[in-house]
């Protein structure tokens, strides 16, 4: 059965004490059976929170970004081996903010994906179209190109370590959510692409998360769609009350 995932993306928010408190609050939530909670937290909190989460097998601490290089003269960067050495074996790759603000191209993301698999990391790979593309109704081709450019070089067995997050950029942080039908349509399409490129078995086991203004009020409907296996949640993950409701929104 596919993993159901409630993933928090704290982005560049919270100071140390607030982060610790939020972690404690979330760790006290009764997580529904077969749901895993991911917390993608800022770099400074990865080590301490992954230590705390050792006693919480249902919570994984996730990096929000990583370098495409293993080590060397890359001031300010963090590598996969560094993450591994503090017990962090999940990383978000290609969030739209990394793509747009930090100019991460499909090619750079391909390198990050390949190095991640080589270094034994698990990946949450993000894709999704901007509003201009959605308006032109070319969003399927756009997302297909992102996947082709950065992910399709993987082998079928690599997909054991990959989760995909579909995040339409027009829905991120805007309060505008894709309708459940729009999310389902894209998730189904992504799964179809995986089954065409690999096979149905691989497609059926990959978890595909929806991201973009997921809130307690819409999580249940989104997560009840056949191909939506959970959410990547920004704003609503910063408060224990709203994120715990989202965790409990799996049917
Ligand atoms: P949002 O962010 O829930 O605040 O829209 C989602 C994301 O960027 O992952």
mmCIF file of N, CA, C and O and ligand atoms in Angstrom, residues 7-11 92 95-97 126 165 167-177 210-215 231-238 246, ligand 1:
data_model
loop_
_atom_site.group_PDB
_atom_site.id
_atom_site.type_symbol
_atom_site.label_atom_id
_atom_site.label_comp_id
_atom_site.label_asym_id
_atom_site.label_seq_id
_atom_site.Cartn_x
_atom_site.Cartn_y
_atom_site.Cartn_z
ATOM 1 N N UNK A 7 3.154 16.234 5.139
ATOM 2 C CA UNK A 7 4.488 16.839 5.170
ATOM 3 C C UNK A 7 4.387 18.334 5.461
ATOM 4 O O UNK A 7 3.647 19.053 4.787
ATOM 5 N N UNK A 8 5.136 18.758 6.475
ATOM 6 C CA UNK A 8 5.211 20.183 6.794
ATOM 7 C C UNK A 8 6.436 20.769 6.112
ATOM 8 O O UNK A 8 7.500 20.152 6.106
ATOM 9 N N UNK A 9 6.275 21.936 5.532
ATOM 10 C CA UNK A 9 7.421 22.671 4.994
ATOM 11 C C UNK A 9 7.471 23.996 5.756
ATOM 12 O O UNK A 9 6.711 24.906 5.459
ATOM 13 N N UNK A 10 8.357 24.046 6.727
ATOM 14 C CA UNK A 10 8.423 25.255 7.580
ATOM 15 C C UNK A 10 9.052 26.430 6.840
ATOM 16 O O UNK A 10 9.005 27.556 7.306
ATOM 17 N N UNK A 11 9.692 26.174 5.713
ATOM 18 C CA UNK A 11 10.404 27.214 4.959
ATOM 19 C C UNK A 11 11.364 27.977 5.892
ATOM 20 O O UNK A 11 11.910 27.376 6.819
ATOM 21 N N UNK A 92 13.933 17.529 0.494
ATOM 22 C CA UNK A 92 13.064 18.103 -0.541
ATOM 23 C C UNK A 92 13.955 18.608 -1.674
ATOM 24 O O UNK A 92 14.953 19.290 -1.424
ATOM 25 N N UNK A 95 11.845 22.494 -4.809
ATOM 26 C CA UNK A 95 10.679 23.307 -4.440
ATOM 27 C C UNK A 95 10.620 24.526 -5.374
ATOM 28 O O UNK A 95 11.663 25.053 -5.772
ATOM 29 N N UNK A 96 9.429 24.984 -5.676
ATOM 30 C CA UNK A 96 9.313 26.078 -6.662
ATOM 31 C C UNK A 96 10.045 27.334 -6.209
ATOM 32 O O UNK A 96 10.525 28.112 -7.038
ATOM 33 N N UNK A 97 10.173 27.517 -4.874
ATOM 34 C CA UNK A 97 10.934 28.693 -4.414
ATOM 35 C C UNK A 97 12.425 28.527 -4.694
ATOM 36 O O UNK A 97 13.118 29.501 -4.984
ATOM 37 N N UNK A 126 9.748 17.973 -6.069
ATOM 38 C CA UNK A 126 8.623 18.885 -6.331
ATOM 39 C C UNK A 126 8.529 19.255 -7.811
ATOM 40 O O UNK A 126 9.548 19.482 -8.470
ATOM 41 N N UNK A 165 5.948 15.571 -5.117
ATOM 42 C CA UNK A 165 4.991 16.581 -4.643
ATOM 43 C C UNK A 165 4.580 17.434 -5.832
ATOM 44 O O UNK A 165 5.445 18.081 -6.456
ATOM 45 N N UNK A 167 2.959 20.667 -6.868
ATOM 46 C CA UNK A 167 2.612 21.945 -6.250
ATOM 47 C C UNK A 167 2.428 23.017 -7.325
ATOM 48 O O UNK A 167 3.410 23.624 -7.779
ATOM 49 N N UNK A 168 1.187 23.244 -7.763
ATOM 50 C CA UNK A 168 0.980 24.317 -8.737
ATOM 51 C C UNK A 168 1.380 25.652 -8.110
ATOM 52 O O UNK A 168 0.936 25.990 -7.007
ATOM 53 N N UNK A 169 2.259 26.392 -8.773
ATOM 54 C CA UNK A 169 2.856 27.588 -8.160
ATOM 55 C C UNK A 169 1.786 28.635 -7.838
ATOM 56 O O UNK A 169 1.885 29.332 -6.836
ATOM 57 N N UNK A 170 0.752 28.686 -8.653
ATOM 58 C CA UNK A 170 -0.329 29.660 -8.427
ATOM 59 C C UNK A 170 -1.099 29.369 -7.155
ATOM 60 O O UNK A 170 -1.870 30.209 -6.686
ATOM 61 N N UNK A 171 -0.887 28.213 -6.567
ATOM 62 C CA UNK A 171 -1.615 27.861 -5.338
ATOM 63 C C UNK A 171 -0.734 27.971 -4.095
ATOM 64 O O UNK A 171 -1.222 27.858 -2.974
ATOM 65 N N UNK A 172 0.572 28.216 -4.278
ATOM 66 C CA UNK A 172 1.480 28.214 -3.131
ATOM 67 C C UNK A 172 1.441 29.551 -2.410
ATOM 68 O O UNK A 172 1.758 30.592 -2.996
ATOM 69 N N UNK A 173 1.037 29.512 -1.153
ATOM 70 C CA UNK A 173 1.042 30.707 -0.325
ATOM 71 C C UNK A 173 0.042 31.769 -0.760
ATOM 72 O O UNK A 173 0.081 32.902 -0.289
ATOM 73 N N UNK A 174 -0.855 31.421 -1.660
ATOM 74 C CA UNK A 174 -1.781 32.414 -2.208
ATOM 75 C C UNK A 174 -3.169 32.308 -1.591
ATOM 76 O O UNK A 174 -3.997 33.189 -1.780
ATOM 77 N N UNK A 175 -3.428 31.207 -0.899
ATOM 78 C CA UNK A 175 -4.783 30.980 -0.388
ATOM 79 C C UNK A 175 -5.683 30.359 -1.450
ATOM 80 O O UNK A 175 -6.790 29.929 -1.162
ATOM 81 N N UNK A 176 -5.192 30.323 -2.690
ATOM 82 C CA UNK A 176 -5.969 29.678 -3.763
ATOM 83 C C UNK A 176 -5.524 28.224 -3.840
ATOM 84 O O UNK A 176 -4.360 27.947 -4.115
ATOM 85 N N UNK A 177 -6.420 27.307 -3.582
ATOM 86 C CA UNK A 177 -6.053 25.895 -3.666
ATOM 87 C C UNK A 177 -6.549 25.343 -4.995
ATOM 88 O O UNK A 177 -7.604 25.751 -5.473
ATOM 89 N N UNK A 210 0.052 16.535 -2.735
ATOM 90 C CA UNK A 210 -0.387 17.810 -3.294
ATOM 91 C C UNK A 210 0.110 18.938 -2.378
ATOM 92 O O UNK A 210 0.042 18.822 -1.142
ATOM 93 N N UNK A 211 0.574 20.031 -2.971
ATOM 94 C CA UNK A 211 0.966 21.194 -2.174
ATOM 95 C C UNK A 211 0.432 22.466 -2.792
ATOM 96 O O UNK A 211 0.356 22.600 -4.024
ATOM 97 N N UNK A 212 0.082 23.411 -1.955
ATOM 98 C CA UNK A 212 -0.451 24.700 -2.413
ATOM 99 C C UNK A 212 -1.696 25.050 -1.629
ATOM 100 O O UNK A 212 -2.785 24.588 -1.953
ATOM 101 N N UNK A 213 -1.481 25.841 -0.545
ATOM 102 C CA UNK A 213 -2.603 26.296 0.294
ATOM 103 C C UNK A 213 -3.456 25.157 0.847
ATOM 104 O O UNK A 213 -4.674 25.282 0.931
ATOM 105 N N UNK A 214 -2.790 24.057 1.242
ATOM 106 C CA UNK A 214 -3.527 23.015 1.980
ATOM 107 C C UNK A 214 -3.841 23.565 3.366
ATOM 108 O O UNK A 214 -2.971 24.136 4.029
ATOM 109 N N UNK A 215 -5.095 23.420 3.772
ATOM 110 C CA UNK A 215 -5.572 23.934 5.060
ATOM 111 C C UNK A 215 -6.438 22.859 5.710
ATOM 112 O O UNK A 215 -6.905 21.952 5.018
ATOM 113 N N UNK A 231 -0.167 15.639 1.631
ATOM 114 C CA UNK A 231 0.082 17.024 1.264
ATOM 115 C C UNK A 231 1.437 17.511 1.719
ATOM 116 O O UNK A 231 2.019 16.997 2.686
ATOM 117 N N UNK A 232 1.944 18.495 0.994
ATOM 118 C CA UNK A 232 3.129 19.260 1.423
ATOM 119 C C UNK A 232 2.589 20.633 1.811
ATOM 120 O O UNK A 232 2.055 21.355 0.966
ATOM 121 N N UNK A 233 2.712 20.947 3.089
ATOM 122 C CA UNK A 233 1.963 22.058 3.656
ATOM 123 C C UNK A 233 2.910 23.138 4.157
ATOM 124 O O UNK A 233 3.774 22.865 4.999
ATOM 125 N N UNK A 234 2.754 24.353 3.668
ATOM 126 C CA UNK A 234 3.590 25.456 4.117
ATOM 127 C C UNK A 234 2.936 26.192 5.281
ATOM 128 O O UNK A 234 3.042 25.783 6.441
ATOM 129 N N UNK A 235 2.226 27.275 4.967
ATOM 130 C CA UNK A 235 1.654 28.149 5.993
ATOM 131 C C UNK A 235 0.916 27.430 7.116
ATOM 132 O O UNK A 235 1.146 27.707 8.300
ATOM 133 N N UNK A 236 0.073 26.490 6.750
ATOM 134 C CA UNK A 236 -0.756 25.821 7.767
ATOM 135 C C UNK A 236 0.029 24.801 8.592
ATOM 136 O O UNK A 236 -0.516 24.192 9.509
ATOM 137 N N UNK A 237 1.320 24.620 8.277
ATOM 138 C CA UNK A 237 2.115 23.684 9.087
ATOM 139 C C UNK A 237 2.847 24.399 10.216
ATOM 140 O O UNK A 237 3.514 23.772 11.031
ATOM 141 N N UNK A 238 2.710 25.723 10.264
ATOM 142 C CA UNK A 238 3.466 26.496 11.265
ATOM 143 C C UNK A 238 2.739 26.624 12.594
ATOM 144 O O UNK A 238 3.290 27.156 13.558
ATOM 145 N N UNK A 246 -4.675 18.709 9.942
ATOM 146 C CA UNK A 246 -4.342 18.183 8.605
ATOM 147 C C UNK A 246 -3.858 16.729 8.710
ATOM 148 O O UNK A 246 -4.248 15.872 7.921
HETATM 149 P P1 LIG B 1 1.565 26.769 1.293
HETATM 150 O O1 LIG B 1 3.007 26.250 0.815
HETATM 151 O O2 LIG B 1 0.881 25.605 1.972
HETATM 152 O O3 LIG B 1 1.839 27.891 2.216
HETATM 153 O O4 LIG B 1 0.820 27.178 0.046
HETATM 154 C C1 LIG B 1 3.174 24.971 0.268
HETATM 155 C C2 LIG B 1 4.595 24.759 -0.154
HETATM 156 O O5 LIG B 1 5.231 25.707 -0.644
HETATM 157 O O6 LIG B 1 5.154 23.662 -0.004
#
